[in-house]
Short mmCIF file of C-alpha atoms in Angstrom, two decimals:
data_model
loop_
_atom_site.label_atom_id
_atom_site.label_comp_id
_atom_site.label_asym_id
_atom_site.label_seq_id
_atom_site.Cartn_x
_atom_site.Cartn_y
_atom_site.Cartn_z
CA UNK L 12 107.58 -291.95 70.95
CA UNK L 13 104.24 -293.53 71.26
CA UNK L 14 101.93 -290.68 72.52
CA UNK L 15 98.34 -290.91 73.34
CA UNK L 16 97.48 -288.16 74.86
CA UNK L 17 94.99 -286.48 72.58
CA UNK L 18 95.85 -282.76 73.94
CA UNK L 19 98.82 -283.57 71.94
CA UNK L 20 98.91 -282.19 68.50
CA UNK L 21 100.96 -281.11 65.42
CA UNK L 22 101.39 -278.01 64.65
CA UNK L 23 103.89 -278.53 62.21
CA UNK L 24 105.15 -281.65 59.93
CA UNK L 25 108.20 -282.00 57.68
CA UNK L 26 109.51 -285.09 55.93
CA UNK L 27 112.01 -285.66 58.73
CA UNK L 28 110.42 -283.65 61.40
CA UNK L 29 107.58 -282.75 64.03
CA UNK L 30 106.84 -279.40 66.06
CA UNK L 31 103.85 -280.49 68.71
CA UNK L 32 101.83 -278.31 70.67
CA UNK L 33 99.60 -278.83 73.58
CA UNK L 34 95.80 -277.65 72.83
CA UNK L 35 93.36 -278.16 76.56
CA UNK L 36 93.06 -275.80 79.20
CA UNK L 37 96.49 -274.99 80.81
CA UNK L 38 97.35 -273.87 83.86
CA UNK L 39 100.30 -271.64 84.56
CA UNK L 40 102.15 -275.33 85.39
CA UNK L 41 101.15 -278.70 83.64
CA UNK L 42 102.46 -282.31 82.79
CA UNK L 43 101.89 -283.62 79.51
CA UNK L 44 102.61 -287.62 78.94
CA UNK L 45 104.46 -288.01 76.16
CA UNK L 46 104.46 -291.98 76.36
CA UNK L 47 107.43 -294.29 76.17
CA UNK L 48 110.44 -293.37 74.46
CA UNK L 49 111.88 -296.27 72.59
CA UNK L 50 115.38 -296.42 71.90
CA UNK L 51 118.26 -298.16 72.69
CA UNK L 52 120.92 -295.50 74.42
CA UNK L 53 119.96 -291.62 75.27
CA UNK L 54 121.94 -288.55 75.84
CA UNK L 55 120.62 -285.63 77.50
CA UNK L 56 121.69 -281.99 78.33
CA UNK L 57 119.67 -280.60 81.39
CA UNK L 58 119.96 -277.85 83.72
CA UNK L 59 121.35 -278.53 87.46
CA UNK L 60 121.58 -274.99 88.83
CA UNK L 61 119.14 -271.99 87.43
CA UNK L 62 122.67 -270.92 85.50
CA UNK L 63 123.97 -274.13 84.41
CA UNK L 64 123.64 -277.46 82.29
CA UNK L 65 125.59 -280.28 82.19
CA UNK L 66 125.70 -283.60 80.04
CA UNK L 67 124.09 -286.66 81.40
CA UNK L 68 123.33 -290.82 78.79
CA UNK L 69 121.85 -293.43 79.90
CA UNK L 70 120.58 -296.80 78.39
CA UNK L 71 116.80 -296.63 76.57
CA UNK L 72 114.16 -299.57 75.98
CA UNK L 73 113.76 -300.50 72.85
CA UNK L 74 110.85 -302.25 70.98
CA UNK L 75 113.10 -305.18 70.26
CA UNK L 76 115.32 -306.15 73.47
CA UNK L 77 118.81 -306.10 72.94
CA UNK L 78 121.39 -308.55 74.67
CA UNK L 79 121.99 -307.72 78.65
CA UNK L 80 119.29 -304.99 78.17
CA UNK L 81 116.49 -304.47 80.72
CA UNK L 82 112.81 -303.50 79.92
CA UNK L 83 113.02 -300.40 81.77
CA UNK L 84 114.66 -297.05 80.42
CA UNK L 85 117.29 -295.53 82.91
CA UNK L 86 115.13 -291.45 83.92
CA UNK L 87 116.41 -288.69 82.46
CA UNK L 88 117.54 -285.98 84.33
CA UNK L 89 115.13 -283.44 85.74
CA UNK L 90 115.06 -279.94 83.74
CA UNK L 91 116.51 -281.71 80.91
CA UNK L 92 116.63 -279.04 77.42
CA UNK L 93 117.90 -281.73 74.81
CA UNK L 94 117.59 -285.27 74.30
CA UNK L 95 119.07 -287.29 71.48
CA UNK L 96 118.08 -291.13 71.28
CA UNK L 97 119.50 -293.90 69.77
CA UNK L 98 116.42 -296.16 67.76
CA UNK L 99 118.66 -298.57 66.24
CA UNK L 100 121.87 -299.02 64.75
CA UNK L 101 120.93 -296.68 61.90
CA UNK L 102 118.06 -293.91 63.26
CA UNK L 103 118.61 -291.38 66.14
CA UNK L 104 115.58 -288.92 67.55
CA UNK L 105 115.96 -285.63 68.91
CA UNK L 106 113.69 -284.22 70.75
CA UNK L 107 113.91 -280.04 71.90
CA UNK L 108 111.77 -278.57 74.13
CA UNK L 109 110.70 -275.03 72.91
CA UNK L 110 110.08 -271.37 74.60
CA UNK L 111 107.07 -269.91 73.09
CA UNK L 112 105.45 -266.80 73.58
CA UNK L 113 104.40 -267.41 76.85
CA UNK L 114 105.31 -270.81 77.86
CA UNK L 115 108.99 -273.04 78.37
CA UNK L 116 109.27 -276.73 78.34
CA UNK L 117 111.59 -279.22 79.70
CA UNK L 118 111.08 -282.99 79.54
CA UNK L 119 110.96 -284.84 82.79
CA UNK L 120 111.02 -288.95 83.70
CA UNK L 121 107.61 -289.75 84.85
CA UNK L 122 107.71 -290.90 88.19
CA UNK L 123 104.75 -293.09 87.72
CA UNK L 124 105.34 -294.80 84.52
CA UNK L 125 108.40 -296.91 83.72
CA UNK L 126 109.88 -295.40 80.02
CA UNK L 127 107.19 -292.86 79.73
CA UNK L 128 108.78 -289.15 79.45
CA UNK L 129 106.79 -286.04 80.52
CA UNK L 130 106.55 -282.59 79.02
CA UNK L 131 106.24 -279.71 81.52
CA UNK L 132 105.37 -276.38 81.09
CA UNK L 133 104.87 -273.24 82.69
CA UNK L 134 105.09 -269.47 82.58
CA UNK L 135 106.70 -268.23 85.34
CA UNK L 136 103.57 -265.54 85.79
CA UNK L 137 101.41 -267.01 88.59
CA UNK L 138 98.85 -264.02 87.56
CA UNK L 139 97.95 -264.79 84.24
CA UNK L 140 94.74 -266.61 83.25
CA UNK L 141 94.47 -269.79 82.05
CA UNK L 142 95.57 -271.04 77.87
CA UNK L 143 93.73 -273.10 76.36
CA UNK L 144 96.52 -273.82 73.40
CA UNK L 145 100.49 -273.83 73.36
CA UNK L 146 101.47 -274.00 69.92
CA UNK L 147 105.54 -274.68 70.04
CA UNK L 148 106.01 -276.83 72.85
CA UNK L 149 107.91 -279.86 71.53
CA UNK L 150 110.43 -280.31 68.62
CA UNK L 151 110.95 -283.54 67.49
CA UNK L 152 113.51 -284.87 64.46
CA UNK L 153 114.91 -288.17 63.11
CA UNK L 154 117.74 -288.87 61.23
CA UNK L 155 120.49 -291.42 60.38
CA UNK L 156 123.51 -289.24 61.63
CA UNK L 157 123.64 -287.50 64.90
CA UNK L 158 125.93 -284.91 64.08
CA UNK L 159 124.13 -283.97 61.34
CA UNK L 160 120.84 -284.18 62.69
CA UNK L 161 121.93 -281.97 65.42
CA UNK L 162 122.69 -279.20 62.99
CA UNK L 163 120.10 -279.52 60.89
CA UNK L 164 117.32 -279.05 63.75
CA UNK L 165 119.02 -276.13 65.37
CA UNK L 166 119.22 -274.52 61.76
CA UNK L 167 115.17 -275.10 61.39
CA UNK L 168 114.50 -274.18 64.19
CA UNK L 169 116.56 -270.86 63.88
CA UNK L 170 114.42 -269.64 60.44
CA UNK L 171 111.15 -271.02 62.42
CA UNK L 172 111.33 -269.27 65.86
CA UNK L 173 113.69 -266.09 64.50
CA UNK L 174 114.77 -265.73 68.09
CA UNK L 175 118.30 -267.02 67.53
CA UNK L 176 121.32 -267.53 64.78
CA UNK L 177 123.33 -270.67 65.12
CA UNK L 178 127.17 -270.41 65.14
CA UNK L 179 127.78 -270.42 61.79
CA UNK L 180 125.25 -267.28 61.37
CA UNK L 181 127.06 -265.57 63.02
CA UNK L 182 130.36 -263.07 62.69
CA UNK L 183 133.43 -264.47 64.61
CA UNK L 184 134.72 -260.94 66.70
CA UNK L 185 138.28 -260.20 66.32
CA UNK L 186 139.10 -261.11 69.88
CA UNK L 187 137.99 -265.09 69.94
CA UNK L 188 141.26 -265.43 67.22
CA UNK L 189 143.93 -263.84 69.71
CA UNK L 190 145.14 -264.96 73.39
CA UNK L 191 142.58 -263.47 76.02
CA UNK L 192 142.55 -263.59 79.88
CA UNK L 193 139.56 -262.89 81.78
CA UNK L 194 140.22 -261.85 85.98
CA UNK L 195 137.55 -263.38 87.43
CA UNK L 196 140.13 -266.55 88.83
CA UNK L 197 142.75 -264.47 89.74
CA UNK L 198 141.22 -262.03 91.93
CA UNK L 199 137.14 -262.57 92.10
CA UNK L 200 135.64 -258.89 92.84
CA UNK L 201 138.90 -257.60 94.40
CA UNK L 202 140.23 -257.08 91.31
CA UNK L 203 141.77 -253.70 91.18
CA UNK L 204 144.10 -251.80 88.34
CA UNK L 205 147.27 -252.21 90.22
CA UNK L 206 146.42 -255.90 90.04
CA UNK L 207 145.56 -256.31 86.60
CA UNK L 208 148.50 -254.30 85.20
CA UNK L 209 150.63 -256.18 87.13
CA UNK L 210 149.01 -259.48 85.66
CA UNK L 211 149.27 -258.24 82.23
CA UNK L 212 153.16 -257.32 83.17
CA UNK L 213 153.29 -261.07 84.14
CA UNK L 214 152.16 -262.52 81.00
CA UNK L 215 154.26 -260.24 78.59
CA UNK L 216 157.56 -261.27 80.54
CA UNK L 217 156.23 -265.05 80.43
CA UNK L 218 156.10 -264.65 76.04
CA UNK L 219 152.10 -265.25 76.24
CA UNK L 220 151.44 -261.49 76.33
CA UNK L 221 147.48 -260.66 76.31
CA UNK L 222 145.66 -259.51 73.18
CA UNK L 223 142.07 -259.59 74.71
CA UNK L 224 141.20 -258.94 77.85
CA UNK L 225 137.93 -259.04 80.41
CA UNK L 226 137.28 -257.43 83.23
CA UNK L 227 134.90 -259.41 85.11
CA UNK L 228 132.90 -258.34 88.17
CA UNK L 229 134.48 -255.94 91.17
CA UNK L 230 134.72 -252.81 88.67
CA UNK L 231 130.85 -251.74 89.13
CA UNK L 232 130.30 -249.47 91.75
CA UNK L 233 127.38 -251.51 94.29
CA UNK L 234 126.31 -251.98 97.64
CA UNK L 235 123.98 -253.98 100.46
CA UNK L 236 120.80 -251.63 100.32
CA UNK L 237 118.69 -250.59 103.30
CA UNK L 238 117.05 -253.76 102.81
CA UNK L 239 119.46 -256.26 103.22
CA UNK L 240 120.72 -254.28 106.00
CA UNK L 241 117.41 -254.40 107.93
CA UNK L 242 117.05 -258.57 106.92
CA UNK L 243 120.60 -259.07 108.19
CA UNK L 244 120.03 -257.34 111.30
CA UNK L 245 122.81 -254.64 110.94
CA UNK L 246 122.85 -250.92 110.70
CA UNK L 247 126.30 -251.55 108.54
CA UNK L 248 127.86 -254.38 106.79
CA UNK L 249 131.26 -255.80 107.42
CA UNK L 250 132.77 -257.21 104.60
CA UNK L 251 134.92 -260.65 105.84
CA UNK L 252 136.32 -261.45 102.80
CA UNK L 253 138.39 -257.60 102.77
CA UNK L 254 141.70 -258.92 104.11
CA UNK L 255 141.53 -262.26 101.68
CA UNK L 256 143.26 -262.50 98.95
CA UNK L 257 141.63 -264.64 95.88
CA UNK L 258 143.50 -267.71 96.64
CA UNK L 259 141.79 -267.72 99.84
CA UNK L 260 138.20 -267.69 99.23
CA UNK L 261 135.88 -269.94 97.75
CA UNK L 262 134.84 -270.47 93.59
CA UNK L 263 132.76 -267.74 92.98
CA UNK L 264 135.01 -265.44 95.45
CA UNK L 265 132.94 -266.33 98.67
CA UNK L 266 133.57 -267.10 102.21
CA UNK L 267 132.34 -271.01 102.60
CA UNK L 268 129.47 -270.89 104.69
CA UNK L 269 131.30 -273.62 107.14
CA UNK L 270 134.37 -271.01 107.24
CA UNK L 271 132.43 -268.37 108.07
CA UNK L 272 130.09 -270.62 110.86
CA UNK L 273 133.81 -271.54 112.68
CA UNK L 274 133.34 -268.76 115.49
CA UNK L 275 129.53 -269.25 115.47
CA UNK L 276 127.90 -270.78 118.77
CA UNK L 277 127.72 -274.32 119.00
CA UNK L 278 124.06 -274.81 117.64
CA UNK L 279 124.95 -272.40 114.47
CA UNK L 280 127.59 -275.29 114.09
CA UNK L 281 125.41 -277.79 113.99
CA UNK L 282 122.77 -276.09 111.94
CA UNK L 283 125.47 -276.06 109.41
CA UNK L 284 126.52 -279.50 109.66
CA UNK L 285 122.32 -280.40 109.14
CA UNK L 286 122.29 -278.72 106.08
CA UNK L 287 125.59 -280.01 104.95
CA UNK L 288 125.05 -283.77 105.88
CA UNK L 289 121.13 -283.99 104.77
CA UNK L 290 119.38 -280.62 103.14
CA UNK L 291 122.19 -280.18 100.49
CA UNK L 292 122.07 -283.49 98.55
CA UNK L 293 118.21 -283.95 99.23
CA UNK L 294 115.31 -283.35 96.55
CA UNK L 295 112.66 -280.70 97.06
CA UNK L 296 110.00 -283.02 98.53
CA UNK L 297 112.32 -284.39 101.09
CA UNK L 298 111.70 -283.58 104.90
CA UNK L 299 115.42 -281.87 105.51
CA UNK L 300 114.07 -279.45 102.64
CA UNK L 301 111.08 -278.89 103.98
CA UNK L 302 111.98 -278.29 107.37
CA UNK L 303 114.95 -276.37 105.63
CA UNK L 304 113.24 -273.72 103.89
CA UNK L 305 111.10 -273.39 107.07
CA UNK L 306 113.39 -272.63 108.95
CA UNK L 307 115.46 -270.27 106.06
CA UNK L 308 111.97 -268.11 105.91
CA UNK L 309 111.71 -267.50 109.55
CA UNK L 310 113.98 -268.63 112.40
CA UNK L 311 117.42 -268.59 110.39
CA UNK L 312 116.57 -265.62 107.70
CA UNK L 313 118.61 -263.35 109.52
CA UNK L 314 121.59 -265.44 110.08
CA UNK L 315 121.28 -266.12 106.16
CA UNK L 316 121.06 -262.85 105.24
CA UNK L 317 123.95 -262.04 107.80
CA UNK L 318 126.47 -264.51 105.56
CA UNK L 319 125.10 -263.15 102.12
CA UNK L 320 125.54 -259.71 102.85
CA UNK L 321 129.03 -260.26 105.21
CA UNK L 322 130.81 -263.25 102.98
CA UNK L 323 129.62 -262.93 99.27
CA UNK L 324 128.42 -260.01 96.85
CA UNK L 325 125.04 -261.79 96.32
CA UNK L 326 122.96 -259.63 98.42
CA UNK L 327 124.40 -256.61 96.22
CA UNK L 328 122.82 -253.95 93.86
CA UNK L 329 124.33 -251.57 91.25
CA UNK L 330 124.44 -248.15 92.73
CA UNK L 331 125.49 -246.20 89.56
CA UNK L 332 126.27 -247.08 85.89
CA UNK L 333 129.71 -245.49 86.53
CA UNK L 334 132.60 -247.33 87.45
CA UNK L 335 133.36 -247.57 91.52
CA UNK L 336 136.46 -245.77 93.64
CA UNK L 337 139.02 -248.70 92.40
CA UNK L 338 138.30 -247.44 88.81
CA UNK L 339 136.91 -243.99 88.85
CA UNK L 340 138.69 -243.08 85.67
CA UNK L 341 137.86 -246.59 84.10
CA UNK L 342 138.66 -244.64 80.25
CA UNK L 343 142.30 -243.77 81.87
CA UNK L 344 142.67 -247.23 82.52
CA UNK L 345 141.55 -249.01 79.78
CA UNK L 346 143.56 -246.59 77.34
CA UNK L 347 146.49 -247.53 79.45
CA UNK L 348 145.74 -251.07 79.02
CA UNK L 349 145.71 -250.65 75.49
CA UNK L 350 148.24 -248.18 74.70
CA UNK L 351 150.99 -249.72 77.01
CA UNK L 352 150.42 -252.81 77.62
CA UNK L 353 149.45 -253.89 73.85
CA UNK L 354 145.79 -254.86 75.00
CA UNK L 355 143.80 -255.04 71.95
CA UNK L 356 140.63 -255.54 72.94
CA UNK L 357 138.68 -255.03 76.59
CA UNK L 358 135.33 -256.45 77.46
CA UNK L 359 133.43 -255.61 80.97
CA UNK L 360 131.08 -257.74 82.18
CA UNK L 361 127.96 -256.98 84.04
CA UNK L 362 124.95 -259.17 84.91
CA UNK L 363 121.86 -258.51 82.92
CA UNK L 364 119.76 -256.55 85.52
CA UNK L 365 122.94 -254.88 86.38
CA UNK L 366 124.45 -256.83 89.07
CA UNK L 367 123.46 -260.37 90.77
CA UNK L 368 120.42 -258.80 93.03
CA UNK L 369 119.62 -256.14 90.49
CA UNK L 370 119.52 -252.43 90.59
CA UNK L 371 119.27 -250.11 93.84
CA UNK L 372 116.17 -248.74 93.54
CA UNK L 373 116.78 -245.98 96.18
CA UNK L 374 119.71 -245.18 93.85
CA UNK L 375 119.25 -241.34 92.29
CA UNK L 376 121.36 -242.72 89.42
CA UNK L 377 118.28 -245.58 88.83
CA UNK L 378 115.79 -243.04 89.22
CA UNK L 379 115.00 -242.31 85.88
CA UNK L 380 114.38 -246.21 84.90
CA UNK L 381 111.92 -246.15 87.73
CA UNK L 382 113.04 -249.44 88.60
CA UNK L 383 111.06 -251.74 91.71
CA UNK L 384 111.34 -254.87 93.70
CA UNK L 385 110.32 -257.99 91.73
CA UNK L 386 110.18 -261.31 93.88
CA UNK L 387 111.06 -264.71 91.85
CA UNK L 388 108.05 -266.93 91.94
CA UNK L 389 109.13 -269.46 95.09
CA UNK L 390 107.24 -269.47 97.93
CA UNK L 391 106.01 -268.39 99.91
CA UNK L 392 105.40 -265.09 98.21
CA UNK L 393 104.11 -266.69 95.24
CA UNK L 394 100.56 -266.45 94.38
CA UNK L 395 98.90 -269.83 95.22
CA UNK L 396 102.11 -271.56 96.24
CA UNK L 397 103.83 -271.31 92.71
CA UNK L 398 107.25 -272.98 92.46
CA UNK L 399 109.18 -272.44 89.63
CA UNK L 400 110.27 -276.02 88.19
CA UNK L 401 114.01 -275.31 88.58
CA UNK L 402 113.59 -275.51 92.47
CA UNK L 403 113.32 -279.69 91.37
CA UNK L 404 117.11 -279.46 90.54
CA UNK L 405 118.57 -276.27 92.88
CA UNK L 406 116.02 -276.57 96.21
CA UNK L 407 118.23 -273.69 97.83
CA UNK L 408 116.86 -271.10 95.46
CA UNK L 409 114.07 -270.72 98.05
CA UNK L 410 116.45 -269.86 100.04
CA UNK L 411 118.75 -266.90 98.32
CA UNK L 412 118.64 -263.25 98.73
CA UNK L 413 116.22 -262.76 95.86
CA UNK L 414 113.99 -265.05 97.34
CA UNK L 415 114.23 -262.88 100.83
CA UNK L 416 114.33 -259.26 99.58
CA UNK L 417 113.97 -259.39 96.14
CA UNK L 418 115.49 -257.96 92.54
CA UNK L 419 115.75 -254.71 91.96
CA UNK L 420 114.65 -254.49 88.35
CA UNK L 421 114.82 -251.38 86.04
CA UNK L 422 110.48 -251.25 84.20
CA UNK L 423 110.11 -253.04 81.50
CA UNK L 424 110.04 -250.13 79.23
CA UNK L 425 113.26 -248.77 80.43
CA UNK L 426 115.22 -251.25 79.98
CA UNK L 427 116.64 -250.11 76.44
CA UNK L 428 117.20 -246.89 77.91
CA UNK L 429 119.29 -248.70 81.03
CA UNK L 430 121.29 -250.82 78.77
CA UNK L 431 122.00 -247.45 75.91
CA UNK L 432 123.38 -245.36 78.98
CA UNK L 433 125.36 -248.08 80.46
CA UNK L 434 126.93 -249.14 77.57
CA UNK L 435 127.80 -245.84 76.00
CA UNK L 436 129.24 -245.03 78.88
CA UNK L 437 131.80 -247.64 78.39
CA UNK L 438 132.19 -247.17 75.01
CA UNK L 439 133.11 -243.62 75.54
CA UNK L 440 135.73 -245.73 78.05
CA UNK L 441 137.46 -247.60 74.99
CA UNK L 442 135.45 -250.23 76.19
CA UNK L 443 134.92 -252.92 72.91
CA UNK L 444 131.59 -254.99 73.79
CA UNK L 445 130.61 -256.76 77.54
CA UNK L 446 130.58 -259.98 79.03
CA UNK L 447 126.84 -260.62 80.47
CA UNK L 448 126.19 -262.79 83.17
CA UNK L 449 122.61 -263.99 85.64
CA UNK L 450 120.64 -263.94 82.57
CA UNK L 451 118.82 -267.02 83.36
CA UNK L 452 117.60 -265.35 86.98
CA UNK L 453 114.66 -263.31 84.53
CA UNK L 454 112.48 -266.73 84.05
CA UNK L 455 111.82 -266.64 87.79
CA UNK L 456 111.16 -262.21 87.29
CA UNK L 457 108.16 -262.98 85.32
CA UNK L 458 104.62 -262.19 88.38
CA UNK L 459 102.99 -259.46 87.15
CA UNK L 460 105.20 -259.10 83.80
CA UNK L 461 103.91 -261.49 80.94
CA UNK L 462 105.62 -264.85 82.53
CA UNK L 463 109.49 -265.46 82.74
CA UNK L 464 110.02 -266.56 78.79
CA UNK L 465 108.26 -262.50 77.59
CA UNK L 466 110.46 -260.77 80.42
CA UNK L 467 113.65 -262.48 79.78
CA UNK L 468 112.53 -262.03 76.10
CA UNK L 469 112.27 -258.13 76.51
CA UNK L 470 115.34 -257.46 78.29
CA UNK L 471 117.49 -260.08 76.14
CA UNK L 472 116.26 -257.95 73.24
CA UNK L 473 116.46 -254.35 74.58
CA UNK L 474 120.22 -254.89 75.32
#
């Protein structure tokens, strides 16, 4: 790196290593130039969805031009968390964008400067004042190893922030040594215990039989709330996907949205075939976007609400910490699991605000964690047009249910007493430990609450 920006500076040096921070006044988003990066090949992890990352290399510039290479670096993806460069045939860098207190990073391409990378931060709080210094925003490490290098900033950086342990910290549970089957693929939230026995039946007569087992989402008891009722249009919901079996719906147990269009009226048709053809693969600037979310927040935000509430669970909230009708005596079930079918282990998973739109907050079960509506911050009900930075890689986030009527979210201070009930509860089930899932919605949860990193920080911690 050859960085000139003098808001740039070192808060930490090691013989092999750099931690940068950023000290001028700071808005609740900036851009930082970081300068040109100057290496021969990169590799980069960076987020493409709010939930997932995925792997992405690409050839660098290098101060001395190699054979068949241009003077211009290939961009780096958008969002990107880690990037490891190739100097030279003997030196890699690695540079790690940090969370701190307030503030996350991710390093960008800058769209203005061939080579030159970009840090950007922000807090996720479009309420909070203005900073005029963010300590831990880069990490930056060189070695002659990759591998090695790799490990050894991850274990720094583990004794430096104390937010995390790396692998080898930590114990190994009993259940990652034996065979395991989770039911999400087989039956989505349909899954029932007539189902699963039968499954485990399956896989005992096949020789494979199951020593760990989780079971995923359709065991909670939840429902479309007033609210997503009244956005939908509907005094009830009809669930589409009821006389489907798993095999029939979509990855994630969904009815496509072009599926569930098929009866529509002709212009609902082609509205669907717009977004297909041009808003899906277009960036957040682009005019099908734009006209897109639009449209989503006034015209079509009925109709949208109508397919999240009809053809997925998305528009869902978690009416009680006890388990639903299918498994109202979840402790007779599990016990049967493991006591006659061999089971040694059984996880549950849940999402970490309960389910995938939150809590119920009309709920008398959620009463006592006095829980409320928090909106992410996408317009347009962000203060002064705020858009969280993820929106550059997943543009249809301003278009979801959270986005339209919000998360129900347990306070802040209840949040150890959500998780303690919920839990014990299935421990007193023979439950062993849970699978949690839609932890990464929190860093868009932050208005009004610290910023997304302290929320997701809490609420991480309190469970």
């Amino acid at each position: 790196l050859e960085i000139s920006d003098p808001s740039i500076y070192t808060e930490v040096m090691g013989p092999d290593h750099l931690i940068l921070g950023v000290q001028r006044e700071l808005q609740n988003q900036m851009r930082v130039d970081l300068g040109p990066l100057n290496a021969e090949r990169w590799m980069a992890l960076a987020r493409q969805k709010l939930w997932w990352m995925v792997p992405s290399v690409g050839s660098g510039c290098s101060k001395v031009k190699l054979p068949n290479q241009s003077n211009k670096m290939d961009p780096i993806p958008q969002e990107t968390q880690f990037l490891l460069g190739k100097v030279d045939e003997n030196s890699y860098v690695l540079l790690l964008p940090l969370v701190d207190q307030v503030f996350r990073t991710s390093l960008y391409s800058d769209p203005r400067r061939n080579n030159h990378l970009q840090l950007r931060l922000e807090n996720g709080d479009p309420t909070l004042p203005s900073f005029d210094r963010v300590p831990n925003s880069l990490f930056v490490a060189a070695g002659t190893d990759p591998f090695e290098l790799t490990k050894r900033a991850f274990g720094y950086l583990s004794k430096y922030k104390g937010t995390f342990n790396i692998r080898s910290a930590k114990p190994v549970p009993g259940s990652a040594d034996v065979f395991g089957w989770c039911t999400w693929d087989a039956f989505y939230s349909s899954v029932n215990p007539e189902g699963v026995l039968s499954g485990l039946e399956r896989f005992k007569e096949s020789g494979i039989p199951v020593k760990s087992m989780i079971l995923d989402d359709g065991w909670q008891a939840t429902k479309n709330d007033e609210l997503a009722k009244e956005e939908a249009g509907v005094e009830k919901v009809e669930d589409v996907r009821k006389e489907r079996g798993a095999e029939e719906l979509e990855g994630g147990g969904v009815v496509s949205a072009d599926e569930y269009v098929e009866t529509e009226s002709l212009p609902t048709r082609v509205l669907a075939w717009f977004y297909q053809t041009y808003v899906n693969p277009s960036t957040i600037n682009s005019w099908p976007v734009r006209l897109w979310r639009w449209l989503s927040n006034t015209i079509l935000r009925s109709q949208l609400m109508s397919y999240f509430a009809e053809a997925t669970d998305w528009a869902k909230r978690l009416s009680s910490l006890r388990a639903n009708q299918k498994f109202d005596s979840l402790d007779r079930f599990v016990s049967r699991v493991k006591d006659e079918e061999g089971v040694k282990y059984v996880y549950c998973w849940h999402a970490l605000l309960g389910y995938w739109l939150g809590v119920d907050v009309t709920s008398k079960s959620m009463k006592e964690f006095n829980p409320s509506i928090q909106y992410p911050c996408i317009q347009p009900l962000a203060k002064d047009g705020y858009d969280a930075n993820i929106l550059n890689v997943e543009p249809s986030l301003a278009w979801t249910p959270s986005t339209f009527i919000g998360v129900g979210m347990v306070e802040t201070a209840k949040a150890a007493a959500f998780y303690t009930d919920l839990h014990s509860y299935l421990k007193s089930s023979r439950v062993d430990g849970v699978k949690v899932d839609a932890q990464s919605v929190l860093s868009v949860l932050g208005t009004g609450k610290g910023g997304g990193s302290a929320v997701t920080r809490h609420f991480v911690h309190s469970m």
